[in-house]
Coordinates of N, CA and C and ligand atoms in Angstrom, one line a residue:
M149 N -111.1 35.1 -103.3 CA -110.5 35.2 -104.6 C -110.7 33.9 -105.4
I150 N -110.8 34.1 -106.7 CA -110.9 32.9 -107.5 C -109.6 32.6 -108.2
V151 N -109.1 31.4 -108.1 CA -107.8 31.1 -108.7 C -108.1 30.1 -109.8
T152 N -107.6 30.4 -111.0 CA -107.8 29.5 -112.2 C -106.4 29.2 -112.8
L153 N -106.3 27.9 -113.0 CA -105.1 27.4 -113.7 C -105.3 27.6 -115.2
L154 N -104.6 28.5 -115.9 CA -104.8 28.8 -117.3 C -103.9 27.9 -118.2
G155 N -102.9 27.3 -117.6 CA -102.1 26.4 -118.3 C -101.4 25.5 -117.3
T156 N -101.2 24.2 -117.7 CA -100.6 23.2 -116.8 C -99.5 22.4 -117.5
G157 N -99.0 22.8 -118.6 CA -98.1 22.0 -119.4 C -96.7 22.5 -119.3
T158 N -95.8 21.6 -119.6 CA -94.4 21.9 -119.6 C -94.1 22.8 -120.8
S159 N -92.8 23.2 -121.0 CA -92.4 24.2 -121.9 C -92.8 24.0 -123.3
T160 N -93.0 22.7 -123.7 CA -93.4 22.4 -125.1 C -94.9 22.5 -125.3
G161 N -95.6 22.5 -124.2 CA -97.1 22.3 -124.2 C -97.4 20.9 -124.5
V162 N -98.6 20.5 -124.3 CA -99.1 19.1 -124.6 C -100.4 19.3 -125.4
P163 N -100.6 18.8 -126.6 CA -99.6 18.0 -127.3 C -98.4 18.8 -127.7
M164 N -97.3 18.0 -127.9 CA -96.1 18.6 -128.4 C -96.1 18.5 -129.9
I165 N -95.5 19.6 -130.5 CA -95.5 19.6 -132.0 C -94.9 18.3 -132.6
G166 N -95.6 17.7 -133.5 CA -95.0 16.6 -134.2 C -95.1 15.3 -133.5
C167 N -95.6 15.2 -132.3 CA -95.6 14.0 -131.5 C -96.9 13.2 -131.7
S168 N -96.8 11.9 -131.8 CA -98.0 11.0 -132.0 C -98.1 10.0 -130.8
C169 N -97.5 10.3 -129.7 CA -97.7 9.4 -128.5 C -99.1 9.4 -128.0
N170 N -99.4 8.5 -127.1 CA -100.9 8.4 -126.7 C -101.4 9.6 -125.9
V171 N -100.5 10.3 -125.2 CA -100.9 11.4 -124.5 C -101.2 12.6 -125.4
C172 N -100.2 12.8 -126.4 CA -100.4 13.9 -127.3 C -101.7 13.6 -128.2
Q173 N -102.0 12.4 -128.4 CA -103.2 12.0 -129.2 C -104.5 11.9 -128.4
S174 N -104.4 12.0 -127.1 CA -105.5 11.8 -126.2 C -106.7 12.7 -126.5
Q175 N -107.9 12.2 -126.4 CA -109.1 13.0 -126.6 C -109.6 13.6 -125.3
D176 N -109.0 13.3 -124.2 CA -109.4 13.8 -122.9 C -108.9 15.3 -122.9
P177 N -109.9 16.2 -122.7 CA -109.5 17.7 -122.7 C -108.4 18.0 -121.6
R178 N -108.4 17.2 -120.6 CA -107.4 17.4 -119.5 C -106.0 17.1 -119.9
D179 N -105.9 16.4 -121.0 CA -104.5 16.1 -121.5 C -104.0 17.2 -122.5
K180 N -104.8 18.3 -122.7 CA -104.4 19.4 -123.5 C -103.9 20.5 -122.6
R181 N -102.6 20.7 -122.6 CA -101.9 21.6 -121.6 C -101.2 22.7 -122.3
L182 N -101.7 23.9 -122.0 CA -101.0 25.1 -122.4 C -99.8 25.4 -121.4
R183 N -99.0 26.3 -121.8 CA -97.8 26.6 -120.9 C -98.4 27.3 -119.6
V184 N -97.7 27.0 -118.5 CA -98.2 27.3 -117.2 C -98.4 28.8 -116.9
S185 N -99.6 29.1 -116.3 CA -99.9 30.4 -115.8 C -101.2 30.3 -114.9
V186 N -101.3 31.3 -114.0 CA -102.4 31.3 -113.1 C -103.1 32.6 -113.1
L187 N -104.4 32.7 -113.1 CA -105.1 33.9 -112.9 C -105.8 34.0 -111.5
I188 N -105.6 35.1 -110.9 CA -106.2 35.3 -109.6 C -107.2 36.5 -109.7
E189 N -108.5 36.2 -109.5 CA -109.5 37.3 -109.6 C -109.8 37.6 -108.1
H190 N -109.7 38.9 -107.8 CA -109.9 39.3 -106.4 C -110.7 40.6 -106.5
G191 N -112.0 40.6 -106.2 CA -112.8 41.8 -106.4 C -112.7 42.2 -107.9
K192 N -112.4 43.5 -108.1 CA -112.3 44.0 -109.4 C -110.9 43.8 -110.0
N193 N -110.0 43.2 -109.3 CA -108.7 43.1 -109.8 C -108.3 41.7 -110.3
N194 N -107.6 41.7 -111.4 CA -107.0 40.5 -112.0 C -105.5 40.5 -111.8
V195 N -105.0 39.5 -111.2 CA -103.5 39.3 -111.1 C -103.1 38.0 -111.7
L196 N -102.1 38.1 -112.6 CA -101.7 37.0 -113.3 C -100.3 36.5 -112.8
I197 N -100.1 35.2 -112.8 CA -98.7 34.7 -112.5 C -98.1 34.3 -113.8
D198 N -97.1 35.0 -114.3 CA -96.4 34.7 -115.5 C -97.2 35.0 -116.8
T199 N -96.5 35.6 -117.8 CA -97.1 35.8 -119.1 C -96.6 34.6 -120.0
S200 N -97.3 33.5 -120.0 CA -96.8 32.3 -120.7 C -96.7 32.5 -122.2
A201 N -96.0 31.5 -122.8 CA -96.0 31.5 -124.3 C -97.3 31.4 -124.9
D202 N -98.3 31.0 -124.1 CA -99.7 30.9 -124.6 C -100.6 32.0 -124.0
F203 N -100.0 33.1 -123.6 CA -100.7 34.1 -122.9 C -101.9 34.6 -123.7
R204 N -101.7 34.9 -125.0 CA -102.8 35.4 -125.8 C -104.0 34.5 -125.8
Q205 N -103.8 33.2 -126.1 CA -104.9 32.3 -126.1 C -105.6 32.2 -124.8
Q206 N -104.7 32.2 -123.7 CA -105.3 32.1 -122.4 C -106.2 33.3 -122.0
M207 N -105.8 34.5 -122.4 CA -106.6 35.7 -122.1 C -107.9 35.6 -122.9
L208 N -107.8 35.1 -124.2 CA -109.0 35.0 -125.0 C -110.0 34.0 -124.5
T209 N -109.5 32.8 -124.1 CA -110.3 31.7 -123.6 C -111.0 32.2 -122.3
K210 N -110.3 32.8 -121.4 CA -110.8 33.2 -120.1 C -111.6 34.6 -120.2
K211 N -111.6 35.2 -121.4 CA -112.2 36.5 -121.6 C -111.7 37.5 -120.6
V212 N -110.4 37.6 -120.4 CA -109.8 38.6 -119.5 C -109.8 40.0 -120.2
S213 N -110.4 41.0 -119.6 CA -110.4 42.3 -120.3 C -109.5 43.3 -119.6
H214 N -109.0 43.0 -118.5 CA -108.0 43.9 -117.8 C -107.1 43.1 -116.9
L215 N -105.9 43.6 -116.7 CA -105.0 42.9 -115.8 C -104.4 44.1 -114.9
E216 N -104.4 43.9 -113.7 CA -103.8 44.9 -112.8 C -102.3 44.6 -112.5
A217 N -102.0 43.4 -112.3 CA -100.6 43.1 -111.9 C -100.2 41.7 -112.5
I218 N -98.9 41.6 -112.6 CA -98.3 40.3 -113.1 C -97.2 40.0 -112.1
L219 N -97.2 38.8 -111.6 CA -96.1 38.3 -110.7 C -95.3 37.3 -111.6
Y220 N -94.0 37.6 -111.7 CA -93.1 36.7 -112.4 C -92.4 35.7 -111.5
T221 N -92.4 34.4 -111.9 CA -91.7 33.4 -111.1 C -90.2 33.4 -111.5
H222 N -90.0 33.4 -112.8 CA -88.6 33.3 -113.3 C -88.6 33.6 -114.8
Q223 N -87.5 33.6 -115.4 CA -87.3 34.2 -116.8 C -87.3 33.2 -117.9
H224 N -87.6 32.0 -117.7 CA -87.6 31.0 -118.8 C -88.7 31.4 -119.8
Y225 N -88.4 31.1 -121.1 CA -89.3 31.5 -122.2 C -90.7 31.1 -122.0
D226 N -91.0 29.9 -121.5 CA -92.4 29.5 -121.4 C -93.2 30.4 -120.4
H227 N -92.4 31.1 -119.6 CA -93.1 31.9 -118.5 C -93.1 33.4 -118.9
I228 N -92.4 33.9 -119.8 CA -92.3 35.3 -120.1 C -92.8 35.7 -121.5
A229 N -92.9 34.7 -122.4 CA -92.9 35.1 -123.9 C -94.2 35.7 -124.3
G230 N -95.2 35.7 -123.5 CA -96.4 36.4 -123.8 C -96.3 37.9 -123.5
F231 N -95.1 38.3 -123.1 CA -95.0 39.7 -122.6 C -95.4 40.8 -123.7
D232 N -95.0 40.5 -124.9 CA -95.4 41.5 -126.0 C -96.9 41.7 -126.1
D233 N -97.6 40.7 -125.8 CA -99.1 40.8 -126.0 C -99.8 41.6 -124.9
L234 N -99.0 42.0 -123.9 CA -99.6 43.0 -122.9 C -100.0 44.3 -123.6
R235 N -99.4 44.5 -124.8 CA -99.8 45.7 -125.6 C -101.3 45.8 -125.7
A236 N -102.0 44.7 -125.9 CA -103.4 44.7 -126.1 C -104.2 45.4 -125.0
F237 N -103.8 45.3 -123.8 CA -104.5 45.9 -122.7 C -104.3 47.4 -122.8
Q238 N -103.1 47.9 -123.2 CA -102.8 49.3 -123.4 C -103.8 49.9 -124.5
F239 N -103.9 49.2 -125.6 CA -104.7 49.7 -126.7 C -106.1 50.0 -126.2
L240 N -106.6 49.1 -125.3 CA -108.0 49.2 -124.9 C -108.2 50.1 -123.6
R241 N -107.2 50.1 -122.8 CA -107.4 50.8 -121.5 C -106.4 51.9 -121.2
Q242 N -105.4 52.0 -122.1 CA -104.3 53.0 -121.9 C -103.6 52.8 -120.6
K243 N -103.7 51.6 -120.0 CA -103.0 51.4 -118.7 C -102.5 49.9 -118.7
A244 N -101.2 49.8 -118.5 CA -100.6 48.5 -118.5 C -100.6 48.0 -117.0
P245 N -100.6 46.6 -116.9 CA -100.4 46.1 -115.6 C -99.0 46.3 -115.0
V246 N -98.9 46.3 -113.7 CA -97.6 46.5 -113.1 C -97.0 45.1 -112.9
C247 N -95.8 45.0 -113.3 CA -95.1 43.7 -113.2 C -94.2 43.6 -112.0
Y248 N -94.3 42.6 -111.2 CA -93.4 42.3 -110.1 C -92.5 41.2 -110.4
A249 N -91.2 41.5 -110.3 CA -90.2 40.5 -110.6 C -88.9 40.8 -109.8
S250 N -88.1 39.7 -109.6 CA -86.8 39.9 -109.0 C -85.9 40.8 -110.0
A251 N -84.9 41.4 -109.4 CA -84.0 42.2 -110.3 C -83.5 41.4 -111.5
E252 N -83.1 40.2 -111.2 CA -82.6 39.4 -112.3 C -83.6 39.1 -113.4
V253 N -84.8 38.8 -113.0 CA -85.8 38.5 -114.0 C -86.2 39.7 -114.7
A254 N -86.3 40.8 -114.0 CA -86.7 42.1 -114.7 C -85.6 42.5 -115.7
A255 N -84.3 42.3 -115.4 CA -83.2 42.6 -116.3 C -83.3 41.7 -117.5
Y256 N -83.6 40.4 -117.3 CA -83.7 39.5 -118.4 C -84.9 39.8 -119.3
V257 N -86.0 40.2 -118.8 CA -87.1 40.6 -119.6 C -86.7 41.9 -120.4
R258 N -86.0 42.8 -119.8 CA -85.6 44.0 -120.5 C -84.6 43.7 -121.6
R259 N -83.8 42.7 -121.4 CA -82.8 42.3 -122.5 C -83.6 41.6 -123.6
T260 N -84.5 40.7 -123.3 CA -85.2 39.9 -124.3 C -86.1 40.8 -125.1
F261 N -86.8 41.7 -124.5 CA -87.7 42.6 -125.2 C -87.2 44.0 -125.2
E262 N -85.9 44.2 -125.6 CA -85.3 45.5 -125.5 C -86.0 46.6 -126.2
Y263 N -86.7 46.3 -127.3 CA -87.4 47.3 -128.1 C -88.5 48.0 -127.2
A264 N -89.0 47.3 -126.2 CA -90.0 47.8 -125.3 C -89.4 48.7 -124.3
F265 N -88.1 48.7 -124.2 CA -87.5 49.5 -123.1 C -86.5 50.5 -123.7
G266 N -86.9 51.2 -124.7 CA -86.1 52.3 -125.2 C -85.2 52.0 -126.4
A267 N -85.2 50.8 -126.9 CA -84.3 50.4 -128.0 C -85.0 50.4 -129.3
A268 N -86.3 50.7 -129.3 CA -87.0 50.6 -130.6 C -86.6 51.8 -131.5
T269 N -86.5 51.6 -132.8 CA -86.2 52.7 -133.7 C -87.5 53.3 -134.3
Q270 N -88.5 52.5 -134.3 CA -89.8 53.0 -134.6 C -90.9 52.3 -133.8
I271 N -92.1 52.9 -133.7 CA -93.0 52.3 -132.8 C -94.4 52.0 -133.5
G272 N -94.2 51.7 -134.8 CA -95.4 51.5 -135.6 C -96.5 50.5 -135.0
G273 N -96.1 49.4 -134.5 CA -97.1 48.5 -134.0 C -97.4 48.7 -132.5
G274 N -96.9 49.7 -131.9 CA -97.1 49.9 -130.5 C -96.1 49.1 -129.7
L275 N -95.8 49.6 -128.6 CA -94.8 48.8 -127.7 C -95.4 48.6 -126.4
P276 N -95.1 47.4 -125.8 CA -95.5 47.2 -124.4 C -94.9 48.3 -123.5
S277 N -95.6 49.0 -122.7 CA -95.1 50.0 -121.8 C -95.5 49.6 -120.4
V278 N -94.6 48.8 -119.8 CA -95.0 48.1 -118.6 C -94.1 48.4 -117.5
P279 N -94.6 49.0 -116.4 CA -93.7 49.3 -115.3 C -93.3 48.0 -114.5
F280 N -92.1 48.0 -114.1 CA -91.6 46.8 -113.2 C -91.3 47.3 -111.8
I281 N -91.7 46.5 -110.9 CA -91.4 46.7 -109.5 C -90.5 45.5 -109.0
T282 N -89.4 45.9 -108.5 CA -88.4 44.8 -108.1 C -88.8 44.2 -106.8
I283 N -88.9 42.9 -106.7 CA -89.2 42.2 -105.5 C -88.0 41.4 -105.0
D284 N -88.0 41.1 -103.7 CA -87.0 40.2 -103.2 C -87.8 39.2 -102.3
E285 N -87.1 38.7 -101.3 CA -87.8 37.7 -100.5 C -88.8 38.2 -99.5
R286 N -88.9 39.6 -99.4 CA -89.9 40.1 -98.5 C -91.3 40.1 -99.0
P287 N -92.3 39.9 -98.2 CA -93.7 39.9 -98.6 C -94.0 41.3 -99.2
F288 N -94.9 41.4 -100.1 CA -95.3 42.7 -100.7 C -96.8 42.7 -100.9
E289 N -97.4 43.9 -101.1 CA -98.8 44.0 -101.3 C -99.1 44.2 -102.8
V290 N -100.1 43.5 -103.3 CA -100.6 43.7 -104.7 C -102.1 43.8 -104.6
C291 N -102.6 44.9 -105.2 CA -104.1 45.0 -105.2 C -104.7 44.6 -103.9
S292 N -104.2 45.1 -102.8 CA -104.8 45.0 -101.5 C -104.7 43.6 -100.9
F293 N -103.9 42.7 -101.5 CA -103.6 41.5 -100.8 C -102.1 41.2 -100.7
N294 N -101.8 40.4 -99.7 CA -100.3 40.2 -99.4 C -99.8 39.0 -100.2
V295 N -98.6 39.2 -100.8 CA -98.0 38.1 -101.5 C -96.7 37.8 -100.8
T296 N -96.5 36.5 -100.5 CA -95.2 36.1 -99.9 C -94.4 35.3 -100.9
P297 N -93.2 35.9 -101.4 CA -92.4 35.1 -102.3 C -91.8 33.8 -101.5
I298 N -91.8 32.7 -102.2 CA -91.3 31.5 -101.7 C -90.0 31.1 -102.5
P299 N -88.8 31.3 -101.9 CA -87.6 30.9 -102.6 C -87.6 29.4 -102.9
L300 N -87.2 29.1 -104.2 CA -87.2 27.8 -104.7 C -85.9 27.6 -105.5
L301 N -85.5 26.3 -105.7 CA -84.4 26.0 -106.6 C -85.0 25.3 -107.8
H302 N -84.6 25.8 -109.0 CA -85.0 25.3 -110.3 C -83.7 24.9 -111.0
G303 N -83.2 23.6 -110.6 CA -81.9 23.3 -111.0 C -81.0 24.2 -110.1
K304 N -80.1 25.0 -110.8 CA -79.2 25.9 -110.1 C -79.8 27.3 -110.0
L305 N -80.9 27.5 -110.7 CA -81.5 28.8 -110.7 C -82.4 29.0 -109.5
Q306 N -82.2 30.2 -108.8 CA -83.1 30.6 -107.7 C -84.3 31.3 -108.3
I307 N -85.4 30.8 -108.0 CA -86.7 31.4 -108.5 C -87.6 31.6 -107.4
F308 N -88.8 32.2 -107.7 CA -89.8 32.4 -106.6 C -91.1 31.6 -107.0
G309 N -91.6 31.0 -105.9 CA -93.0 30.6 -105.9 C -93.7 31.8 -105.2
F310 N -95.1 31.7 -105.1 CA -95.8 32.7 -104.4 C -96.9 32.1 -103.5
R311 N -97.0 32.7 -102.3 CA -98.1 32.4 -101.4 C -99.1 33.6 -101.3
I312 N -100.3 33.3 -101.4 CA -101.4 34.4 -101.2 C -102.4 33.7 -100.3
G313 N -102.6 34.2 -99.1 CA -103.5 33.6 -98.2 C -103.1 32.2 -98.0
N314 N -104.0 31.2 -98.1 CA -103.7 29.8 -97.9 C -103.5 29.1 -99.2
F315 N -103.2 29.8 -100.3 CA -102.9 29.3 -101.6 C -101.4 29.5 -101.9
A316 N -100.7 28.5 -102.4 CA -99.3 28.6 -102.8 C -99.1 28.0 -104.2
Y317 N -98.3 28.7 -105.0 CA -98.0 28.3 -106.4 C -96.5 28.0 -106.5
L318 N -96.1 26.8 -106.6 CA -94.7 26.5 -106.7 C -94.4 25.7 -108.0
T319 N -94.3 26.4 -109.1 CA -94.0 25.8 -110.4 C -92.5 25.7 -110.6
D320 N -92.0 25.0 -111.5 CA -90.6 25.0 -111.9 C -89.6 24.9 -110.8
C321 N -89.7 23.8 -110.0 CA -88.7 23.7 -109.0 C -88.2 22.2 -108.9
S322 N -87.0 22.1 -108.5 CA -86.4 20.7 -108.3 C -86.1 20.6 -106.8
E323 N -86.2 21.6 -106.1 CA -85.9 21.5 -104.6 C -86.6 22.7 -103.9
I324 N -87.1 22.4 -102.8 CA -87.7 23.5 -101.9 C -86.6 23.6 -100.8
P325 N -86.0 24.8 -100.7 CA -85.0 25.0 -99.6 C -85.6 24.9 -98.3
E326 N -84.8 24.4 -97.3 CA -85.3 24.1 -96.0 C -86.1 25.3 -95.4
D327 N -85.5 26.5 -95.5 CA -86.2 27.7 -94.9 C -87.5 28.0 -95.5
S328 N -87.8 27.5 -96.7 CA -89.1 27.8 -97.4 C -90.2 27.0 -96.8
F329 N -89.9 25.9 -96.2 CA -91.0 25.1 -95.6 C -91.9 25.8 -94.6
A330 N -91.2 26.7 -93.8 CA -91.9 27.4 -92.8 C -92.9 28.4 -93.4
L331 N -92.7 28.8 -94.6 CA -93.6 29.7 -95.3 C -94.8 29.0 -95.9
L332 N -94.8 27.7 -95.8 CA -95.8 26.9 -96.4 C -96.8 26.2 -95.5
A333 N -96.7 26.6 -94.2 CA -97.6 26.0 -93.2 C -99.0 26.4 -93.4
G334 N -99.9 25.4 -93.1 CA -101.4 25.7 -93.0 C -102.0 26.1 -94.4
L335 N -101.5 25.5 -95.5 CA -102.1 25.8 -96.8 C -103.4 25.0 -97.0
E336 N -104.3 25.7 -97.7 CA -105.5 25.0 -98.2 C -105.2 24.3 -99.5
V337 N -104.7 25.1 -100.5 CA -104.4 24.6 -101.8 C -102.9 24.8 -102.2
L338 N -102.2 23.8 -102.6 CA -100.8 23.9 -103.1 C -100.8 23.5 -104.5
I339 N -100.2 24.3 -105.4 CA -100.0 23.9 -106.8 C -98.5 23.6 -106.8
L340 N -98.1 22.5 -107.3 CA -96.7 22.0 -107.2 C -96.2 21.4 -108.5
D341 N -95.0 21.7 -108.9 CA -94.4 21.2 -110.1 C -94.4 19.6 -110.0
G342 N -94.8 19.0 -111.2 CA -94.8 17.5 -111.2 C -94.6 17.1 -112.7
L343 N -93.4 17.3 -113.2 CA -93.1 17.3 -114.6 C -93.4 15.9 -115.3
R344 N -93.0 14.8 -114.6 CA -93.1 13.5 -115.3 C -92.7 12.5 -114.2
Y345 N -92.7 11.2 -114.5 CA -92.4 10.2 -113.5 C -90.9 10.1 -113.2
K346 N -90.1 10.1 -114.2 CA -88.7 10.0 -114.0 C -88.1 11.2 -113.4
P347 N -87.0 11.1 -112.7 CA -86.3 12.3 -112.1 C -85.8 13.2 -113.2
H348 N -85.7 14.5 -112.9 CA -85.3 15.5 -113.9 C -84.4 16.5 -113.2
P349 N -83.3 17.0 -113.8 CA -82.4 17.9 -113.1 C -83.0 19.3 -112.6
T350 N -84.0 19.8 -113.3 CA -84.5 21.1 -112.9 C -86.0 21.1 -112.5
H351 N -86.6 19.9 -112.5 CA -88.1 19.9 -112.1 C -88.3 18.7 -111.1
L352 N -89.3 18.8 -110.3 CA -89.7 17.7 -109.4 C -90.4 16.7 -110.3
S353 N -90.1 15.4 -110.0 CA -90.9 14.3 -110.6 C -92.1 14.1 -109.8
I354 N -93.1 13.4 -110.4 CA -94.3 13.2 -109.7 C -94.1 12.4 -108.3
P355 N -93.3 11.4 -108.3 CA -93.0 10.7 -107.0 C -92.4 11.7 -106.0
E356 N -91.5 12.6 -106.4 CA -90.9 13.6 -105.5 C -92.0 14.5 -105.0
S357 N -92.9 14.9 -105.9 CA -93.9 15.9 -105.5 C -94.9 15.3 -104.5
V358 N -95.1 14.0 -104.6 CA -96.0 13.3 -103.7 C -95.4 13.3 -102.3
V359 N -94.1 13.1 -102.2 CA -93.4 13.1 -100.9 C -93.5 14.5 -100.3
L360 N -93.2 15.5 -101.1 CA -93.3 16.9 -100.6 C -94.7 17.3 -100.2
A361 N -95.7 16.9 -101.0 CA -97.0 17.2 -100.6 C -97.4 16.6 -99.2
E362 N -96.8 15.4 -99.0 CA -97.0 14.8 -97.7 C -96.4 15.6 -96.5
R363 N -95.2 16.2 -96.8 CA -94.5 17.0 -95.8 C -95.2 18.4 -95.6
I364 N -95.5 19.0 -96.7 CA -96.1 20.4 -96.6 C -97.6 20.3 -96.0
A365 N -98.2 19.2 -96.4 CA -99.5 18.8 -95.8 C -100.6 19.9 -96.0
P366 N -100.8 20.4 -97.3 CA -102.0 21.3 -97.5 C -103.2 20.4 -97.5
Q367 N -104.4 21.0 -97.6 CA -105.6 20.2 -97.7 C -105.6 19.4 -99.0
I368 N -105.2 20.1 -100.1 CA -105.1 19.4 -101.4 C -103.9 20.0 -102.2
T369 N -103.3 19.1 -102.9 CA -102.2 19.5 -103.8 C -102.6 19.2 -105.3
Y370 N -102.4 20.1 -106.1 CA -102.6 19.9 -107.6 C -101.2 20.0 -108.2
L371 N -100.9 19.0 -109.1 CA -99.6 19.1 -109.8 C -99.8 19.9 -111.1
T372 N -98.7 20.5 -111.5 CA -98.7 21.3 -112.8 C -97.4 21.1 -113.5
H373 N -97.3 21.7 -114.7 CA -96.1 21.7 -115.6 C -95.8 20.3 -116.1
M374 N -96.9 19.5 -116.3 CA -96.7 18.1 -116.8 C -96.3 18.0 -118.2
N375 N -95.5 17.0 -118.6 CA -95.2 16.7 -120.0 C -96.0 15.6 -120.5
H376 N -95.7 15.2 -121.7 CA -96.5 14.2 -122.4 C -96.2 12.7 -122.0
D377 N -95.5 12.5 -120.9 CA -95.5 11.2 -120.3 C -96.7 10.9 -119.4
V378 N -97.4 12.0 -119.1 CA -98.4 11.9 -118.0 C -99.8 12.0 -118.6
L379 N -100.5 10.8 -118.6 CA -101.9 10.7 -119.0 C -102.8 11.0 -117.8
H380 N -103.7 12.0 -118.0 CA -104.4 12.5 -116.8 C -105.1 11.4 -116.1
A381 N -106.0 10.7 -116.8 CA -106.9 9.7 -116.1 C -106.0 8.6 -115.4
K382 N -105.0 8.2 -116.1 CA -104.2 7.1 -115.5 C -103.4 7.6 -114.2
A383 N -102.8 8.8 -114.4 CA -102.1 9.4 -113.3 C -103.0 9.6 -112.0
E384 N -104.2 10.1 -112.3 CA -105.1 10.3 -111.1 C -105.5 9.0 -110.4
R385 N -105.6 8.0 -111.2 CA -105.9 6.7 -110.5 C -104.8 6.2 -109.6
E386 N -103.6 6.6 -109.9 CA -102.4 6.1 -109.2 C -102.0 7.0 -108.0
L387 N -102.5 8.2 -108.0 CA -102.0 9.2 -107.0 C -102.9 9.0 -105.7
P388 N -102.3 9.4 -104.6 CA -103.1 9.4 -103.4 C -104.2 10.5 -103.5
P389 N -105.3 10.3 -102.7 CA -106.5 11.1 -102.9 C -106.2 12.6 -102.7
H390 N -105.2 13.0 -101.9 CA -105.0 14.4 -101.6 C -104.0 15.0 -102.6
V391 N -103.6 14.3 -103.5 CA -102.7 14.8 -104.6 C -103.4 14.5 -105.9
R392 N -103.8 15.6 -106.6 CA -104.5 15.5 -107.9 C -103.6 16.1 -109.0
L393 N -104.0 15.9 -110.3 CA -103.4 16.6 -111.4 C -104.2 17.9 -111.7
G394 N -103.5 19.0 -111.8 CA -104.1 20.1 -112.3 C -104.5 20.0 -113.8
Y395 N -105.4 20.8 -114.3 CA -105.6 20.8 -115.7 C -106.1 22.2 -116.1
D396 N -105.9 22.5 -117.4 CA -106.3 23.9 -117.8 C -107.7 24.2 -117.6
G397 N -108.0 25.3 -116.9 CA -109.3 25.7 -116.6 C -109.8 25.4 -115.2
L398 N -109.0 24.6 -114.5 CA -109.4 24.2 -113.1 C -109.4 25.5 -112.3
S399 N -110.5 25.6 -111.5 CA -110.7 26.9 -110.8 C -111.1 26.6 -109.3
F400 N -110.7 27.4 -108.4 CA -111.2 27.2 -107.0 C -111.3 28.6 -106.3
N401 N -112.2 28.6 -105.3 CA -112.5 29.8 -104.6 C -111.8 29.7 -103.2
L402 N -111.0 30.8 -102.9 CA -110.3 30.7 -101.6 C -110.3 32.1 -100.9
A403 N -110.1 32.1 -99.6 CA -109.9 33.4 -98.9 C -108.6 34.0 -99.3
S404 N -108.5 35.3 -99.4 CA -107.2 35.9 -99.8 C -106.3 36.3 -98.6
N405 N -106.8 36.0 -97.4 CA -105.9 36.4 -96.2 C -106.0 35.3 -95.2
Ligands
ZN1996 ZN1 -91.5 26.3 -117.1
ZN1997 ZN1 -96.3 13.2 -127.1
ZN1998 ZN1 -88.3 27.1 -115.9

């Protein structure tokens, strides 16, 4: 499977609207961060993790013409707000991707986009018509590969990371519960939240992520969900060699089992 980071920025994106700091003004393309999302290409199937607030731009940049499934980590705006743009795939293919989400996240999406779930009074512009499958902590199969949900704490919110083969994606977390470490053994690539240098109540800081990467011990860890405190080139010089910063468009090839 080919895994591509479509966005690696925090909820505001980087640059942030109106900001003139050195990271927001940086000419390094790796400092341009859309909201977080990951594309997994597996044979003829495309699986997306989260429909970010930059979903449309990400689909256009990556020239994605079909999506078979979407895995939702949690319900925050930066992770779900591209949901309405799923309509585009219906216009072209008459078939919507299947969304996998916890009962809580699915209910939140239904409330947020209630017009798509029976509340619309007219359907002039078309409505996203997207089936949801409820997931819990048990592994499930998507497009012939196994997905293991990884319970995480995002502040007080319980959310899911996902493991597929020897790849794991753990965005938006401030704590990895003790039981989840056993699900993370033997990883090749770990994508891990690394918001900024200072501690934060709902996200891992970069120093915390480095300690966790040491314990989980994948072959390589890439940080994601960075804000505008983090200048790519400087951060990479300071990080240990087995912990790197992710950037939009970073892609790698991995076995799916
Ligand atoms: Zn987020
Ligand atoms: Zn800035
Ligand atoms: Zn979040």
